[in-house]
């Protein structure tokens, strides 16, 4: 007897936001194309420069030239390393490679980055896997989480941050909560703290984004997005 597998949840269509969604998708596709070009073309050129520079350094050493020429070659090697790092950062900003592994892995990696770079304890509470197949959705949620995390690190004076994902009743909820000084959501200017970008990305997903100030202190950004069974 043949059995059918359940269809993974997907975004519920909403004609009211279709134009915005399409615009955001086109932007993400263009960012992904630029990121690929940088990786494939500029990345290959930097590797070639590195190989040629390595040969030059070895030749200078073999000839006993340990003076200014070798020093300049070594300095060029440092600049090349910085160029690689800058390229990797630009590619990550354009299209984070981690999104290929899904939302859970992407958010877990982002939390580790926050802890490593800021020293704040950042943890993820989530199901081990989420049935989100659309890379546009994963990228958008990751970008919203990144903005919220950056705001918490810069402004909240927090000791820890918790990112939480829940999927229930045909709705995905993502919250980013910190134990910092908090703020008044009503007084937060729309154009500050990246709120405008986060809200626009949320709208493109058919989601709502709210800023909350829990009674116990701190602040919470909550995104609620409908999914279809």
Tab-separated table of N, CA and C in Angstrom, residues 146-211:
chain	number	residue	atom	x	y	z
A	146	UNK	N	20.177	38.698	13.215
A	146	UNK	CA	21.477	39.378	13.287
A	146	UNK	C	21.303	40.830	13.740
A	147	UNK	N	20.342	41.512	13.146
A	147	UNK	CA	20.119	42.916	13.500
A	147	UNK	C	19.728	43.031	14.965
A	148	UNK	N	18.844	42.151	15.412
A	148	UNK	CA	18.409	42.189	16.807
A	148	UNK	C	19.567	41.881	17.753
A	149	UNK	N	20.377	40.902	17.397
A	149	UNK	CA	21.524	40.549	18.234
A	149	UNK	C	22.536	41.689	18.286
A	150	UNK	N	22.798	42.302	17.146
A	150	UNK	CA	23.734	43.429	17.126
A	150	UNK	C	23.232	44.582	17.991
A	151	UNK	N	21.928	44.835	17.943
A	151	UNK	CA	21.360	45.892	18.776
A	151	UNK	C	21.529	45.581	20.249
A	152	UNK	N	21.288	44.318	20.616
A	152	UNK	CA	21.418	43.915	22.021
A	152	UNK	C	22.854	44.078	22.493
A	153	UNK	N	23.807	43.699	21.651
A	153	UNK	CA	25.220	43.812	22.017
A	153	UNK	C	25.624	45.272	22.181
A	154	UNK	N	25.167	46.133	21.262
A	154	UNK	CA	25.604	47.526	21.259
A	154	UNK	C	24.890	48.391	22.288
A	155	UNK	N	23.590	48.135	22.502
A	155	UNK	CA	22.777	49.091	23.247
A	155	UNK	C	22.196	48.577	24.562
A	156	UNK	N	22.026	47.275	24.712
A	156	UNK	CA	21.219	46.777	25.831
A	156	UNK	C	21.982	46.635	27.143
A	157	UNK	N	23.338	46.662	27.076
A	157	UNK	CA	24.138	46.413	28.274
A	157	UNK	C	23.703	45.091	28.926
A	158	UNK	N	23.567	44.076	28.089
A	158	UNK	CA	23.054	42.787	28.538
A	158	UNK	C	24.174	41.861	28.985
A	159	UNK	N	23.793	40.863	29.779
A	159	UNK	CA	24.732	39.809	30.186
A	159	UNK	C	24.532	38.552	29.384
A	160	UNK	N	23.303	38.338	28.912
A	160	UNK	CA	23.033	37.178	28.086
A	160	UNK	C	21.876	37.448	27.139
A	161	UNK	N	21.845	36.696	26.050
A	161	UNK	CA	20.807	36.815	25.032
A	161	UNK	C	20.314	35.413	24.711
A	162	UNK	N	19.018	35.259	24.579
A	162	UNK	CA	18.432	33.966	24.236
A	162	UNK	C	17.631	34.111	22.949
A	163	UNK	N	17.965	33.300	21.960
A	163	UNK	CA	17.200	33.224	20.717
A	163	UNK	C	16.341	31.960	20.799
A	164	UNK	N	15.057	32.112	20.557
A	164	UNK	CA	14.148	30.982	20.709
A	164	UNK	C	13.269	30.845	19.474
A	165	UNK	N	13.142	29.606	18.987
A	165	UNK	CA	12.298	29.299	17.842
A	165	UNK	C	11.233	28.290	18.285
A	166	UNK	N	9.982	28.597	17.948
A	166	UNK	CA	8.880	27.680	18.232
A	166	UNK	C	8.017	27.540	16.987
A	167	UNK	N	7.525	26.335	16.762
A	167	UNK	CA	6.646	26.070	15.632
A	167	UNK	C	5.427	25.329	16.150
A	168	UNK	N	4.266	26.008	16.153
A	168	UNK	CA	3.046	25.415	16.676
A	168	UNK	C	1.838	26.145	16.105
A	169	UNK	N	0.748	25.378	15.924
A	169	UNK	CA	-0.523	25.974	15.466
A	169	UNK	C	-0.348	26.789	14.191
A	170	UNK	N	0.374	26.207	13.230
A	170	UNK	CA	0.580	26.858	11.927
A	170	UNK	C	1.233	28.229	12.053
A	171	UNK	N	2.109	28.368	13.043
A	171	UNK	CA	2.809	29.643	13.210
A	171	UNK	C	4.214	29.400	13.736
A	172	UNK	N	5.161	30.084	13.125
A	172	UNK	CA	6.542	30.055	13.601
A	172	UNK	C	6.794	31.338	14.379
A	173	UNK	N	7.352	31.198	15.568
A	173	UNK	CA	7.681	32.349	16.407
A	173	UNK	C	9.178	32.361	16.684
A	174	UNK	N	9.803	33.486	16.435
A	174	UNK	CA	11.216	33.670	16.759
A	174	UNK	C	11.335	34.852	17.705
A	175	UNK	N	11.944	34.633	18.854
A	175	UNK	CA	12.154	35.719	19.810
A	175	UNK	C	13.639	35.863	20.106
A	176	UNK	N	14.063	37.097	20.282
A	176	UNK	CA	15.430	37.416	20.709
A	176	UNK	C	15.283	38.246	21.972
A	177	UNK	N	15.634	37.654	23.110
A	177	UNK	CA	15.423	38.301	24.408
A	177	UNK	C	16.756	38.519	25.105
A	178	UNK	N	16.926	39.690	25.704
A	178	UNK	CA	18.134	39.983	26.472
A	178	UNK	C	17.746	40.422	27.876
A	179	UNK	N	18.720	40.378	28.782
A	179	UNK	CA	18.466	40.767	30.176
A	179	UNK	C	19.071	42.134	30.485
A	180	UNK	N	19.122	42.976	29.461
A	180	UNK	CA	19.768	44.281	29.617
A	180	UNK	C	18.870	45.338	30.220
A	181	UNK	N	19.196	46.587	29.899
A	181	UNK	CA	18.509	47.728	30.509
A	181	UNK	C	17.104	47.916	29.973
A	182	UNK	N	16.819	47.325	28.808
A	182	UNK	CA	15.490	47.471	28.252
A	182	UNK	C	15.268	48.843	27.640
A	183	UNK	N	14.108	49.044	27.034
A	183	UNK	CA	13.762	50.323	26.426
A	183	UNK	C	12.246	50.393	26.294
A	184	UNK	N	11.772	51.569	26.040
A	184	UNK	CA	10.343	51.773	25.864
A	184	UNK	C	9.995	51.572	24.393
A	185	UNK	N	9.278	50.489	24.043
A	185	UNK	CA	8.958	50.245	22.638
A	185	UNK	C	8.200	51.393	21.990
A	186	UNK	N	7.369	52.086	22.770
A	186	UNK	CA	6.585	53.184	22.198
A	186	UNK	C	7.464	54.377	21.844
A	187	UNK	N	8.601	54.507	22.557
A	187	UNK	CA	9.469	55.661	22.336
A	187	UNK	C	10.571	55.382	21.323
A	188	UNK	N	10.700	54.139	20.886
A	188	UNK	CA	11.784	53.790	19.964
A	188	UNK	C	11.491	54.354	18.581
A	189	UNK	N	12.337	55.235	18.057
A	189	UNK	CA	12.111	55.799	16.725
A	189	UNK	C	12.111	54.696	15.675
A	190	UNK	N	11.243	54.819	14.691
A	190	UNK	CA	11.102	53.765	13.676
A	190	UNK	C	12.370	53.571	12.872
A	191	UNK	N	13.172	54.611	12.706
A	191	UNK	CA	14.353	54.503	11.872
A	191	UNK	C	15.615	54.127	12.612
A	192	UNK	N	15.497	53.851	13.908
A	192	UNK	CA	16.688	53.549	14.689
A	192	UNK	C	16.719	52.090	15.089
A	193	UNK	N	17.901	51.651	15.548
A	193	UNK	CA	18.116	50.297	16.018
A	193	UNK	C	17.810	49.261	14.950
A	194	UNK	N	17.844	49.642	13.698
A	194	UNK	CA	17.568	48.690	12.625
A	194	UNK	C	16.129	48.244	12.577
A	195	UNK	N	15.237	48.916	13.303
A	195	UNK	CA	13.842	48.487	13.350
A	195	UNK	C	13.176	48.557	11.978
A	196	UNK	N	13.530	49.568	11.224
A	196	UNK	CA	12.909	49.723	9.911
A	196	UNK	C	13.235	48.527	9.021
A	197	UNK	N	14.523	48.129	8.993
A	197	UNK	CA	14.921	46.984	8.173
A	197	UNK	C	14.267	45.705	8.650
A	198	UNK	N	14.241	45.502	9.972
A	198	UNK	CA	13.645	44.281	10.505
A	198	UNK	C	12.156	44.217	10.180
A	199	UNK	N	11.470	45.327	10.337
A	199	UNK	CA	10.037	45.339	10.062
A	199	UNK	C	9.746	45.102	8.584
A	200	UNK	N	10.579	45.669	7.726
A	200	UNK	CA	10.363	45.477	6.292
A	200	UNK	C	10.589	44.022	5.910
A	201	UNK	N	11.630	43.415	6.454
A	201	UNK	CA	11.880	41.996	6.165
A	201	UNK	C	10.746	41.132	6.709
A	202	UNK	N	10.252	41.474	7.886
A	202	UNK	CA	9.142	40.710	8.464
A	202	UNK	C	7.900	40.819	7.581
A	203	UNK	N	7.602	42.011	7.106
A	203	UNK	CA	6.438	42.201	6.229
A	203	UNK	C	6.558	41.371	4.969
A	204	UNK	N	7.765	41.285	4.424
A	204	UNK	CA	7.970	40.505	3.208
A	204	UNK	C	7.727	39.022	3.446
A	205	UNK	N	7.787	38.584	4.699
A	205	UNK	CA	7.508	37.190	5.047
A	205	UNK	C	6.052	36.989	5.455
A	206	UNK	N	5.277	38.065	5.449
A	206	UNK	CA	3.914	37.981	5.945
A	206	UNK	C	3.882	37.844	7.449
A	207	UNK	N	4.906	38.346	8.119
A	207	UNK	CA	5.049	38.190	9.572
A	207	UNK	C	4.829	39.510	10.284
A	208	UNK	N	4.634	39.424	11.580
A	208	UNK	CA	4.555	40.607	12.433
A	208	UNK	C	5.800	40.663	13.311
A	209	UNK	N	6.254	41.873	13.597
A	209	UNK	CA	7.422	42.073	14.442
A	209	UNK	C	7.033	43.015	15.570
A	210	UNK	N	7.207	42.578	16.798
A	210	UNK	CA	6.848	43.405	17.946
A	210	UNK	C	8.039	43.568	18.873
A	211	UNK	N	8.085	44.715	19.537
A	211	UNK	CA	9.111	45.006	20.534
A	211	UNK	C	8.438	45.014	21.899
